[in-house]
Short mmCIF file of C-alpha atoms in Angstrom, two decimals:
data_model
loop_
_atom_site.label_atom_id
_atom_site.label_comp_id
_atom_site.label_asym_id
_atom_site.label_seq_id
_atom_site.Cartn_x
_atom_site.Cartn_y
_atom_site.Cartn_z
CA CYS A 1 64.06 -108.85 -60.46
CA GLY A 2 60.32 -109.29 -60.31
CA GLY A 3 57.75 -106.53 -60.83
CA SER A 4 54.32 -106.02 -62.36
CA VAL A 5 53.65 -107.73 -65.69
CA SER A 6 50.63 -106.77 -67.81
CA ASP A 7 51.32 -108.09 -71.33
CA SER A 8 49.02 -110.82 -72.62
CA SER A 9 51.97 -113.25 -72.81
CA GLY A 10 55.63 -113.33 -71.91
CA VAL A 11 58.56 -115.10 -70.27
CA LEU A 12 59.66 -115.13 -66.62
CA GLN A 13 63.12 -116.27 -65.60
CA SER A 14 65.41 -116.17 -62.60
CA PRO A 15 68.08 -113.41 -62.44
CA ASN A 16 71.09 -114.04 -64.74
CA TYR A 17 69.36 -117.01 -66.43
CA PRO A 18 70.78 -119.24 -67.93
CA GLY A 19 73.72 -118.26 -65.71
CA SER A 20 73.69 -118.94 -61.99
CA TYR A 21 71.22 -116.87 -59.99
CA PRO A 22 72.54 -114.72 -57.10
CA ASN A 23 72.23 -115.66 -53.44
CA ASN A 24 69.78 -114.07 -50.99
CA VAL A 25 67.18 -112.78 -53.43
CA ASP A 26 63.39 -112.64 -53.27
CA CYS A 27 61.73 -111.85 -56.59
CA VAL A 28 57.97 -111.44 -56.93
CA TRP A 29 56.27 -111.16 -60.33
CA GLU A 30 52.63 -110.03 -60.36
CA ILE A 31 51.05 -111.11 -63.65
CA GLN A 32 47.82 -109.21 -64.38
CA VAL A 33 46.12 -109.77 -67.72
CA GLU A 34 42.86 -108.28 -69.05
CA ASN A 35 39.65 -108.53 -67.06
CA ASN A 36 37.73 -111.79 -67.57
CA PHE A 37 40.84 -113.61 -68.79
CA ARG A 38 42.89 -116.15 -66.87
CA VAL A 39 46.64 -116.68 -66.60
CA THR A 40 48.24 -119.97 -67.69
CA LEU A 41 51.87 -120.50 -66.61
CA THR A 42 54.12 -123.31 -67.88
CA PHE A 43 57.66 -123.95 -66.64
CA ARG A 44 60.16 -124.90 -69.34
CA ASP A 45 63.33 -125.27 -67.30
CA ILE A 46 64.05 -125.79 -63.57
CA ALA A 47 67.56 -126.24 -62.17
CA MET A 48 67.75 -125.43 -58.45
CA GLN A 49 68.87 -126.92 -55.16
CA SER A 50 66.46 -129.82 -54.70
CA ALA A 51 65.64 -132.05 -51.72
CA THR A 52 63.07 -130.41 -49.39
CA CYS A 53 62.95 -126.98 -51.15
CA GLN A 54 63.84 -125.23 -47.88
CA HIS A 55 66.77 -123.27 -49.34
CA ASP A 56 65.83 -122.21 -52.89
CA TYR A 57 62.31 -122.51 -54.25
CA ILE A 58 59.54 -121.15 -56.50
CA GLU A 59 56.01 -120.42 -55.26
CA VAL A 60 52.97 -119.79 -57.47
CA TYR A 61 49.93 -118.00 -55.98
CA ASP A 62 46.41 -117.74 -57.37
CA GLY A 63 46.30 -113.92 -57.17
CA PRO A 64 48.22 -111.41 -54.99
CA LEU A 65 51.07 -112.90 -52.95
CA HIS A 66 49.81 -112.13 -49.44
CA SER A 67 46.13 -112.88 -49.81
CA SER A 68 45.74 -115.78 -52.26
CA PRO A 69 45.89 -119.58 -52.17
CA LEU A 70 49.24 -121.24 -52.88
CA LEU A 71 49.00 -123.24 -56.12
CA GLY A 72 52.41 -124.88 -55.78
CA ARG A 73 55.87 -124.73 -54.24
CA PHE A 74 58.73 -126.60 -55.90
CA CYS A 75 62.45 -126.56 -56.75
CA SER A 76 62.97 -129.52 -59.08
CA GLY A 77 61.21 -132.33 -60.88
CA SER A 78 58.77 -132.19 -63.80
CA PHE A 79 57.74 -128.94 -65.48
CA PRO A 80 54.31 -128.00 -64.07
CA THR A 81 51.54 -125.86 -65.61
CA TYR A 82 49.25 -123.66 -63.52
CA VAL A 83 46.02 -121.83 -64.44
CA SER A 84 44.68 -118.98 -62.30
CA SER A 85 41.04 -118.64 -61.27
CA SER A 86 41.20 -114.88 -61.99
CA ASN A 87 43.11 -112.45 -64.17
CA MET A 88 46.03 -112.35 -61.74
CA MET A 89 48.81 -114.72 -60.63
CA SER A 90 51.95 -114.15 -58.54
CA VAL A 91 55.28 -115.97 -58.79
CA HIS A 92 57.79 -115.81 -55.91
CA PHE A 93 61.42 -116.92 -56.39
CA HIS A 94 63.62 -117.29 -53.27
CA SER A 95 67.30 -118.14 -52.89
CA ASP A 96 69.36 -118.34 -49.70
CA SER A 97 73.07 -117.83 -48.99
CA ARG A 98 74.13 -121.31 -50.08
CA ASN A 99 74.70 -122.80 -53.53
CA SER A 100 73.24 -121.28 -56.69
CA PHE A 101 72.21 -122.94 -59.97
CA ARG A 102 70.82 -122.13 -63.40
CA GLY A 103 67.36 -121.31 -62.02
CA PHE A 104 64.16 -121.40 -64.03
CA GLN A 105 62.38 -120.17 -67.11
CA ALA A 106 58.59 -120.10 -67.53
CA HIS A 107 56.13 -118.91 -70.18
CA TYR A 108 52.76 -117.33 -69.39
CA SER A 109 49.78 -116.40 -71.57
CA SER A 110 46.17 -115.29 -71.13
CA ILE A 111 43.14 -117.38 -71.97
CA PRO A 112 39.44 -116.33 -72.00
CA ALA A 113 37.59 -117.06 -68.77
CA GLY A 114 34.57 -118.28 -70.74
CA HIS A 115 31.79 -117.04 -68.44
CA ASN A 116 28.45 -115.61 -69.46
CA THR A 117 28.60 -112.97 -66.73
CA THR A 118 31.53 -110.59 -66.28
CA ILE A 119 32.47 -107.98 -63.71
CA GLN A 120 34.99 -105.13 -63.56
CA CYS A 121 35.79 -103.04 -60.48
CA LEU A 122 36.35 -99.59 -61.96
CA PRO A 123 37.40 -96.52 -59.92
CA ASP A 124 33.85 -95.23 -59.37
CA TYR A 125 31.55 -98.20 -59.94
CA MET A 126 31.16 -101.93 -60.56
CA HIS A 127 30.57 -102.72 -64.23
CA VAL A 128 28.57 -105.96 -64.54
CA VAL A 129 27.49 -107.51 -67.84
CA VAL A 130 25.06 -110.43 -68.11
CA SER A 131 24.59 -112.18 -71.45
CA ARG A 132 20.99 -112.17 -72.73
CA ASP A 133 21.59 -115.44 -74.58
CA TYR A 134 22.61 -116.99 -71.28
CA LEU A 135 19.48 -115.67 -69.50
CA GLN A 136 17.23 -116.92 -72.28
CA SER A 137 18.90 -120.34 -72.31
CA GLN A 138 18.04 -120.63 -68.60
CA GLY A 139 14.47 -119.47 -69.18
CA TYR A 140 14.79 -115.93 -67.76
CA SER A 141 13.78 -112.60 -69.29
CA ALA A 142 16.25 -109.71 -69.51
CA GLN A 143 13.43 -107.37 -68.45
CA ARG A 144 13.26 -109.03 -65.03
CA VAL A 145 16.90 -108.39 -64.05
CA THR A 146 17.10 -105.65 -61.39
CA LEU A 147 19.23 -104.42 -58.52
CA GLU A 148 18.03 -104.68 -54.93
CA ASP A 149 17.35 -100.95 -55.30
CA ASN A 150 15.13 -101.21 -58.37
CA ARG A 151 15.35 -97.45 -58.99
CA CYS A 152 18.82 -98.09 -60.49
CA ARG A 153 17.99 -99.64 -63.83
CA PRO A 154 20.36 -101.51 -66.15
CA THR A 155 20.98 -100.77 -69.80
CA VAL A 156 19.48 -103.57 -71.90
CA THR A 157 20.94 -104.06 -75.37
CA SER A 158 20.20 -106.71 -77.96
CA GLN A 159 22.89 -108.94 -76.45
CA GLU A 160 23.55 -107.83 -72.85
CA VAL A 161 22.15 -106.51 -69.59
CA VAL A 162 24.64 -103.91 -68.29
CA PHE A 163 24.81 -102.53 -64.74
CA ASN A 164 27.06 -99.65 -63.63
CA ILE A 165 26.71 -99.91 -59.86
CA PRO A 166 28.20 -97.02 -57.85
CA TYR A 167 30.13 -97.73 -54.68
CA ASP A 168 28.20 -95.05 -52.79
CA GLY A 169 24.65 -95.58 -54.08
CA CYS A 170 22.02 -97.95 -55.49
CA GLY A 171 21.97 -99.92 -52.24
CA THR A 172 25.68 -100.75 -52.29
CA VAL A 173 26.74 -101.80 -48.79
CA GLN A 174 30.19 -100.88 -47.45
CA GLU A 175 31.79 -103.08 -44.80
CA GLU A 176 35.26 -103.20 -43.29
CA SER A 177 37.06 -106.17 -41.79
CA ASN A 178 40.62 -106.80 -40.70
CA ASP A 179 41.55 -107.98 -44.21
CA THR A 180 39.32 -106.15 -46.69
CA ILE A 181 37.18 -103.15 -47.52
CA ASN A 182 34.09 -104.65 -49.10
CA TYR A 183 31.54 -103.04 -51.44
CA SER A 184 28.63 -105.37 -52.19
CA ASN A 185 25.28 -105.34 -53.96
CA THR A 186 22.75 -107.87 -55.23
CA ILE A 187 21.38 -108.35 -58.74
CA ARG A 188 18.03 -110.13 -58.73
CA VAL A 189 16.69 -112.24 -61.60
CA ALA A 190 13.01 -112.97 -61.01
CA SER A 191 11.09 -115.90 -62.41
CA SER A 192 8.43 -114.92 -64.95
CA GLY A 193 5.66 -116.80 -63.17
CA TYR A 194 3.49 -114.99 -60.60
CA ILE A 195 1.32 -117.75 -59.13
CA ILE A 196 3.04 -120.89 -60.35
CA LYS A 197 6.83 -120.57 -60.38
CA ARG A 198 8.73 -123.31 -62.13
CA LYS A 199 12.14 -121.74 -61.45
CA LYS A 200 13.70 -120.18 -58.40
CA ASN A 201 14.58 -116.50 -58.34
CA ILE A 202 18.31 -115.81 -58.61
CA ASN A 203 20.22 -113.60 -56.21
CA LEU A 204 23.49 -112.69 -57.88
CA HIS A 205 25.78 -111.21 -55.24
CA VAL A 206 28.42 -108.84 -56.57
CA SER A 207 31.27 -107.45 -54.49
CA CYS A 208 34.57 -105.63 -54.82
CA LYS A 209 37.06 -106.25 -52.04
CA MET A 210 40.15 -104.13 -51.52
CA LEU A 211 43.10 -106.19 -50.35
CA ARG A 212 46.74 -105.19 -49.78
CA LYS A 213 47.60 -104.56 -53.40
CA SER A 214 44.47 -104.98 -55.44
CA TRP A 215 40.74 -104.98 -55.88
CA GLN A 216 39.28 -108.46 -55.73
CA GLN A 217 36.03 -108.88 -57.58
CA VAL A 218 33.69 -111.63 -56.48
CA MET A 219 30.44 -112.79 -58.01
CA TYR A 220 28.36 -115.75 -56.93
CA ALA A 221 24.76 -116.92 -57.10
CA ALA A 222 22.69 -117.92 -54.07
CA GLU A 223 19.99 -120.61 -53.78
CA ASP A 224 21.88 -123.18 -55.87
CA THR A 225 20.27 -122.01 -59.10
CA VAL A 226 23.16 -120.67 -61.16
CA ASP A 227 26.79 -121.47 -60.47
CA VAL A 228 28.70 -118.25 -61.22
CA ASN A 229 31.97 -117.65 -59.39
CA GLU A 230 34.10 -114.91 -60.92
CA TYR A 231 37.20 -113.22 -59.49
CA GLN A 232 38.98 -110.29 -61.15
CA PHE A 233 41.72 -107.93 -60.03
CA GLY A 234 42.26 -104.27 -60.84
CA ARG A 235 43.99 -101.22 -59.39
CA TYR A 236 43.13 -97.76 -58.14
CA LYS A 237 43.32 -94.91 -60.64
CA MET A 238 45.76 -92.21 -59.52
CA ASN A 239 47.45 -89.28 -61.24
CA ILE A 240 50.06 -86.70 -60.17
CA THR A 241 50.08 -83.12 -61.48
CA PHE A 242 52.65 -80.33 -61.17
CA TYR A 243 51.51 -76.88 -59.99
CA ASP A 244 53.30 -73.55 -60.34
CA SER A 245 52.93 -72.35 -56.71
CA PRO A 246 52.07 -73.57 -53.19
CA ALA A 247 48.56 -72.17 -53.72
CA PHE A 248 47.89 -75.18 -56.02
CA LEU A 249 45.69 -73.11 -58.35
CA ARG A 250 47.42 -73.36 -61.75
CA GLN A 251 48.44 -76.72 -63.18
CA VAL A 252 51.59 -77.12 -65.25
CA ARG A 253 50.31 -78.63 -68.47
CA SER A 254 53.49 -78.56 -70.59
CA SER A 255 55.54 -81.70 -71.15
CA PRO A 256 58.47 -81.73 -70.77
CA TYR A 257 58.33 -79.37 -67.79
CA TYR A 258 61.30 -76.96 -68.07
CA ILE A 259 62.59 -75.81 -64.70
CA ASP A 260 65.51 -73.92 -63.12
CA LEU A 261 68.01 -75.44 -60.75
CA ASN A 262 66.92 -74.84 -57.13
CA GLN A 263 63.36 -74.05 -58.28
CA ASN A 264 60.62 -75.31 -55.96
CA LEU A 265 58.35 -77.91 -57.59
CA TYR A 266 54.81 -78.44 -56.29
CA LEU A 267 52.89 -81.67 -56.90
CA GLN A 268 49.41 -82.97 -56.14
CA ALA A 269 48.42 -86.64 -56.26
CA CYS A 270 44.72 -87.30 -56.87
CA LEU A 271 42.83 -90.54 -56.24
CA HIS A 272 39.87 -91.12 -58.58
CA SER A 273 37.32 -93.03 -56.51
CA SER A 274 33.68 -92.48 -55.55
CA ASP A 275 34.36 -93.78 -52.02
CA PRO A 276 34.72 -90.71 -49.77
CA HIS A 277 36.14 -92.80 -46.92
CA LEU A 278 39.65 -93.19 -48.38
CA LYS A 279 42.85 -91.28 -47.67
CA VAL A 280 45.94 -90.79 -49.86
CA ALA A 281 49.53 -90.35 -48.62
CA VAL A 282 52.97 -90.25 -50.24
CA ASP A 283 55.02 -93.36 -49.46
CA THR A 284 58.04 -93.18 -51.78
CA CYS A 285 59.24 -90.83 -54.55
CA VAL A 286 62.39 -91.59 -56.53
CA ALA A 287 63.97 -89.78 -59.51
CA SER A 288 65.68 -91.40 -62.49
CA PRO A 289 66.80 -90.39 -66.01
CA ASP A 290 65.17 -93.59 -67.35
CA PRO A 291 61.36 -93.96 -66.94
CA ARG A 292 61.77 -97.76 -67.14
CA ASP A 293 64.59 -98.11 -64.58
CA PHE A 294 64.40 -96.56 -61.13
CA ASN A 295 67.16 -98.71 -59.65
CA THR A 296 70.41 -98.17 -61.59
CA LEU A 297 70.54 -94.36 -61.26
CA ALA A 298 68.12 -93.33 -58.52
CA TYR A 299 67.70 -90.34 -56.22
CA TYR A 300 65.15 -90.72 -53.40
CA LEU A 301 63.14 -87.70 -52.28
CA VAL A 302 61.12 -89.70 -49.75
CA ARG A 303 61.20 -93.42 -48.92
CA ASN A 304 58.66 -95.34 -46.80
CA GLY A 305 57.25 -91.98 -45.74
CA CYS A 306 60.67 -90.75 -44.52
CA PRO A 307 62.08 -87.64 -46.28
CA ARG A 308 65.49 -88.28 -47.88
CA ASP A 309 65.89 -84.81 -49.43
CA ALA A 310 66.01 -81.80 -47.10
CA SER A 311 63.75 -79.77 -49.38
CA TYR A 312 60.90 -82.32 -49.40
CA ALA A 313 57.76 -81.20 -47.52
CA THR A 314 54.03 -81.95 -47.49
CA TYR A 315 51.10 -79.50 -47.53
CA PHE A 316 47.64 -79.55 -46.02
CA SER A 317 45.08 -80.81 -48.52
CA PRO A 318 41.39 -79.83 -48.68
CA SER A 319 40.40 -83.40 -49.52
CA SER A 320 41.51 -86.83 -48.29
CA HIS A 321 41.66 -87.88 -51.97
CA PHE A 322 44.53 -85.41 -52.54
CA ALA A 323 48.14 -85.47 -51.29
CA ARG A 324 50.21 -82.32 -51.79
CA PHE A 325 53.99 -82.07 -51.52
CA LYS A 326 56.99 -80.16 -52.83
CA PHE A 327 60.74 -80.46 -53.34
CA ASN A 328 63.58 -78.37 -54.71
CA ALA A 329 65.11 -79.05 -58.15
CA PHE A 330 68.29 -80.84 -57.18
CA GLU A 331 71.80 -81.23 -58.58
CA PHE A 332 70.69 -84.55 -60.06
CA MET A 333 68.96 -82.43 -62.73
CA SER A 334 72.19 -80.94 -64.06
CA GLN A 335 73.67 -84.39 -64.71
CA HIS A 336 70.94 -85.72 -67.04
CA PRO A 337 69.00 -84.17 -69.94
CA SER A 338 65.65 -85.42 -68.58
CA VAL A 339 64.52 -86.71 -65.19
CA TYR A 340 61.39 -88.71 -64.33
CA LEU A 341 59.70 -89.22 -60.98
CA LYS A 342 58.16 -92.46 -59.80
CA CYS A 343 55.96 -92.00 -56.73
CA GLN A 344 54.38 -94.83 -54.76
CA MET A 345 51.17 -93.65 -53.10
CA LEU A 346 49.34 -95.28 -50.19
CA VAL A 347 45.55 -95.58 -50.13
CA CYS A 348 44.07 -96.24 -46.66
CA ARG A 349 40.77 -96.05 -44.87
CA LEU A 350 39.97 -92.54 -43.69
CA GLY A 351 40.30 -92.36 -39.91
CA ASP A 352 42.37 -95.56 -39.60
CA TYR A 353 45.09 -94.01 -37.46
CA SER A 354 47.00 -97.30 -37.26
CA SER A 355 47.63 -97.20 -41.02
CA HIS A 356 50.84 -95.89 -42.61
CA CYS A 357 48.87 -93.00 -44.13
CA TYR A 358 48.69 -91.52 -40.64
CA ARG A 359 51.84 -92.96 -39.07
CA GLY A 360 54.15 -91.28 -41.58
CA CYS A 361 57.85 -92.18 -41.56
CA SER A 362 58.36 -95.92 -41.18
CA THR A 363 61.36 -98.22 -41.35
CA ARG A 364 59.12 -101.21 -42.12
CA ALA A 365 60.08 -103.90 -44.58
CA LYS A 366 58.63 -103.43 -48.05
CA ARG A 367 55.96 -106.12 -47.63
CA ASP A 368 54.99 -105.16 -44.07
CA THR A 369 51.85 -103.21 -44.96
CA SER A 370 48.44 -103.06 -43.38
CA SER A 371 45.79 -105.24 -45.00
CA ALA A 372 43.54 -102.21 -45.48
CA GLU A 373 46.13 -100.36 -47.56
CA GLU A 374 47.03 -100.39 -51.22
CA LYS A 375 50.15 -99.08 -52.93
CA VAL A 376 49.83 -97.39 -56.32
CA ASP A 377 52.79 -96.47 -58.54
CA VAL A 378 52.66 -93.34 -60.72
CA VAL A 379 55.43 -92.11 -63.07
CA VAL A 380 55.54 -88.41 -64.06
CA GLY A 381 57.88 -86.32 -66.19
CA PRO A 382 60.12 -85.60 -67.87
CA LEU A 383 61.66 -82.65 -66.02
CA ARG A 384 64.31 -80.69 -67.93
CA LEU A 385 66.52 -77.78 -66.96
CA ARG A 386 65.53 -74.59 -68.72
CA GLU A 387 68.10 -73.35 -71.22
CA GLY A 388 68.67 -69.65 -71.85
CA GLY A 389 65.56 -68.53 -69.97
CA ALA A 390 63.10 -70.77 -71.84
CA PRO A 391 59.54 -70.29 -70.58
CA ALA A 392 58.34 -72.70 -67.90
CA GLY A 393 55.09 -73.21 -69.80
CA THR A 394 52.53 -72.90 -66.99
CA THR A 395 48.93 -72.21 -67.82
CA GLU A 396 45.59 -72.29 -66.11
#
């Protein structure tokens, strides 16, 4: 139960609904809609153990589970509606070992945020768009909108002022705290008057904060002149590529990738980010014949950094943005026509030796992660056994 949800609308319900839900479950749904939209969630049915909500309950969070305000906790009563302040909302369903009931059903949808300034935290830069109509309505000129480093100019169109602000340039400041990795910059909107100013200058502070499982985007205006407060959530961009040898020189570009039983397979995960102070590590890799289900029929190569298959091994990488590893085509391959891999990668601060990127094998609980880490899921495949000496299909 639970998982990441990215459709613009849909239905959430407890396991087995409308039948009785199982005991001792914790389900977490992370709803993430498009940037600059909000999530609205309405409960249509609730049938759980009531009273003090200590045994079975539903929690709704305004963003990621571990780092966001609690919007509500309940187990019975009227059917509430919640609206997020960002493009992300989390729903946590808990049941204990006692009685079970019908559970719940809820419907979610996305609604426009309705702001005149938007922000996206992309892999290499912050993308900020300010409406020219909005600036003009407040008496400001689009030509007077600059970054603190005025050498980095925006693109001004007939309708918008667009900034692409790199994380490692244009005056972007990088800071680290116990909870976040923060990239921040300031957009300045100057009043048109030189001697007599009838309006205050605007300092529009823009920042991307990396939390446990997401980027949090924050925008606010100083000096009480414009009230802009925008939060968005996104994810790191990561891909995994097969290579034909431990030299990691030639990528395997064919799909499906035809292999022989007991053949060594070499993989490289690559993080696409302009921040050089990040490190990638393999947390979990699991194989399945179904790219949508890695639970029913699953074979773990590595789990929580601990190898589960004797042939699994890691390689030295020339860059902290790469993670290289290999395994041997296993008997699991001969039982299914196609096999897919789902790998969960960790992204940590480079040099943070207390993080799981450096600590390696861990028996921690799934949610026991450092606040300066993010997990990213990548699915690759399919892998198929070669029939009658079919070519493996490797190219430069």
